[in-house]
Amino acid sequence: MTEPMHDVQPVTMSSQAFLILCRLYDGCYDELKQNEQLRELIESIGDILLAGVETLEKQETKPKTITFPLTVQQAFFVRRLIVELLAQAPDGNDDKTTQWLQECLTALSGVGAAAGAKADAN
């Protein structure tokens, strides 16, 4: 079941946070893909993240931020994955990786109903 293109929202985060997100996703991709019901969703997210990494690699001057498209369903899934990872992190852990994952979570939280109003404000 695919979502219409109008349900696709841009997600913007720092390039470093994006790369941490990609590393996280790559680390659990094979395990996630084993769920037959989620396979199409998992692969579509992986394709989007891979395209973003390839775009970053081609650029001579690396941008400070990257914007990539996710459907509401994709954003919800990735957000849930990050929340689960952060819940497993030790309390009081304030290292850079945790900060970047928090940034990813913040960026992904804007996707959905509030994203339209946010885009109108820009």
Short mmCIF file of C-alpha atoms in Angstrom, two decimals:
data_model
loop_
_atom_site.label_atom_id
_atom_site.label_comp_id
_atom_site.label_asym_id
_atom_site.label_seq_id
_atom_site.Cartn_x
_atom_site.Cartn_y
_atom_site.Cartn_z
CA MET A 1 0.00 0.00 0.00
CA THR A 2 1.71 3.17 -1.18
CA GLU A 3 0.79 6.70 -0.15
CA PRO A 4 -0.07 9.45 -2.64
CA MET A 5 2.71 11.88 -3.47
CA HIS A 6 0.96 14.74 -1.65
CA ASP A 7 1.64 12.89 1.61
CA VAL A 8 5.38 13.31 1.06
CA GLN A 9 6.92 15.95 3.31
CA PRO A 10 10.45 17.37 3.29
CA VAL A 11 12.58 16.58 6.33
CA THR A 12 15.58 18.81 7.04
CA MET A 13 18.38 18.09 9.49
CA SER A 14 22.11 18.64 9.78
CA SER A 15 24.24 16.49 7.50
CA GLN A 16 25.90 14.90 10.53
CA ALA A 17 22.55 13.96 12.09
CA PHE A 18 21.47 12.54 8.71
CA LEU A 19 24.61 10.39 8.49
CA ILE A 20 24.07 9.10 12.04
CA LEU A 21 20.47 8.25 11.09
CA CYS A 22 21.75 6.38 8.03
CA ARG A 23 24.25 4.43 10.14
CA LEU A 24 21.51 3.53 12.63
CA TYR A 25 19.18 2.43 9.84
CA ASP A 26 21.88 0.44 8.08
CA GLY A 27 22.66 -1.36 11.34
CA CYS A 28 19.14 -2.71 11.70
CA TYR A 29 18.07 -2.86 8.02
CA ASP A 30 18.52 -6.61 7.52
CA GLU A 31 16.68 -7.45 10.73
CA LEU A 32 13.81 -5.07 9.95
CA LYS A 33 13.48 -6.38 6.40
CA GLN A 34 12.73 -9.87 7.71
CA ASN A 35 9.22 -8.67 8.65
CA GLU A 36 7.32 -9.44 5.45
CA GLN A 37 4.54 -6.93 6.22
CA LEU A 38 7.04 -4.07 6.57
CA ARG A 39 9.48 -5.05 3.81
CA GLU A 40 8.23 -2.52 1.23
CA LEU A 41 8.28 0.30 3.81
CA ILE A 42 11.76 -0.67 5.06
CA GLU A 43 13.18 -0.82 1.53
CA SER A 44 11.59 2.50 0.51
CA ILE A 45 13.14 4.26 3.51
CA GLY A 46 16.49 2.63 2.79
CA ASP A 47 16.34 3.82 -0.83
CA ILE A 48 15.64 7.41 0.25
CA LEU A 49 18.46 7.42 2.80
CA LEU A 50 20.89 5.86 0.32
CA ALA A 51 20.00 8.49 -2.30
CA GLY A 52 20.72 11.19 0.28
CA VAL A 53 24.12 9.70 1.10
CA GLU A 54 24.99 9.45 -2.60
CA THR A 55 23.99 13.10 -3.08
CA LEU A 56 26.21 14.15 -0.17
CA GLU A 57 29.16 12.16 -1.52
CA LYS A 58 28.91 13.84 -4.94
CA GLN A 59 29.07 17.35 -3.54
CA GLU A 60 32.49 18.92 -3.36
CA THR A 61 31.51 21.28 -0.54
CA LYS A 62 29.49 19.38 2.02
CA PRO A 63 26.27 21.18 3.01
CA LYS A 64 25.49 21.85 6.66
CA THR A 65 21.96 20.51 6.23
CA ILE A 66 20.20 17.99 4.04
CA THR A 67 16.54 17.83 3.08
CA PHE A 68 14.95 14.58 1.95
CA PRO A 69 11.36 13.44 1.33
CA LEU A 70 9.47 11.03 3.56
CA THR A 71 5.83 10.05 3.67
CA VAL A 72 4.04 10.38 6.98
CA GLN A 73 4.18 6.58 7.35
CA GLN A 74 7.94 6.48 6.67
CA ALA A 75 8.61 9.35 9.07
CA PHE A 76 6.52 7.69 11.77
CA PHE A 77 8.44 4.43 11.39
CA VAL A 78 11.88 6.11 11.51
CA ARG A 79 10.80 8.27 14.47
CA ARG A 80 9.65 5.14 16.34
CA LEU A 81 12.98 3.45 15.60
CA ILE A 82 14.92 6.42 17.01
CA VAL A 83 12.70 6.59 20.11
CA GLU A 84 13.38 2.90 20.79
CA LEU A 85 17.12 3.44 20.38
CA LEU A 86 17.15 6.48 22.66
CA ALA A 87 15.16 4.55 25.27
CA GLN A 88 17.97 1.96 25.35
CA ALA A 89 20.66 4.62 25.83
CA PRO A 90 22.00 4.99 29.37
CA ASP A 91 20.38 7.79 31.42
CA GLY A 92 22.34 10.99 31.46
CA ASN A 93 24.10 10.02 28.24
CA ASP A 94 24.59 13.38 26.51
CA ASP A 95 27.16 12.44 23.89
CA LYS A 96 27.14 13.81 20.34
CA THR A 97 25.44 10.74 18.85
CA THR A 98 22.53 11.10 21.28
CA GLN A 99 22.29 14.81 20.45
CA TRP A 100 22.21 14.06 16.72
CA LEU A 101 19.53 11.40 17.22
CA GLN A 102 17.51 13.95 19.21
CA GLU A 103 17.91 16.34 16.26
CA CYS A 104 16.63 13.62 13.91
CA LEU A 105 13.65 13.07 16.18
CA THR A 106 12.88 16.79 16.23
CA ALA A 107 13.11 17.03 12.42
CA LEU A 108 10.90 13.98 11.95
CA SER A 109 8.34 15.22 14.45
CA GLY A 110 7.43 18.03 12.04
CA VAL A 111 6.21 15.59 9.38
CA GLY A 112 2.45 15.17 9.22
CA ALA A 113 -0.41 17.53 9.94
CA ALA A 114 1.79 20.24 11.47
CA ALA A 115 4.23 20.10 8.56
CA GLY A 116 1.84 21.91 6.22
CA ALA A 117 1.52 24.85 8.60
CA LYS A 118 5.27 24.84 9.17
CA ALA A 119 5.94 24.96 5.41
CA ASP A 120 3.43 27.82 5.01
CA ALA A 121 5.31 29.82 7.65
CA ASN A 122 8.58 29.60 5.71
#
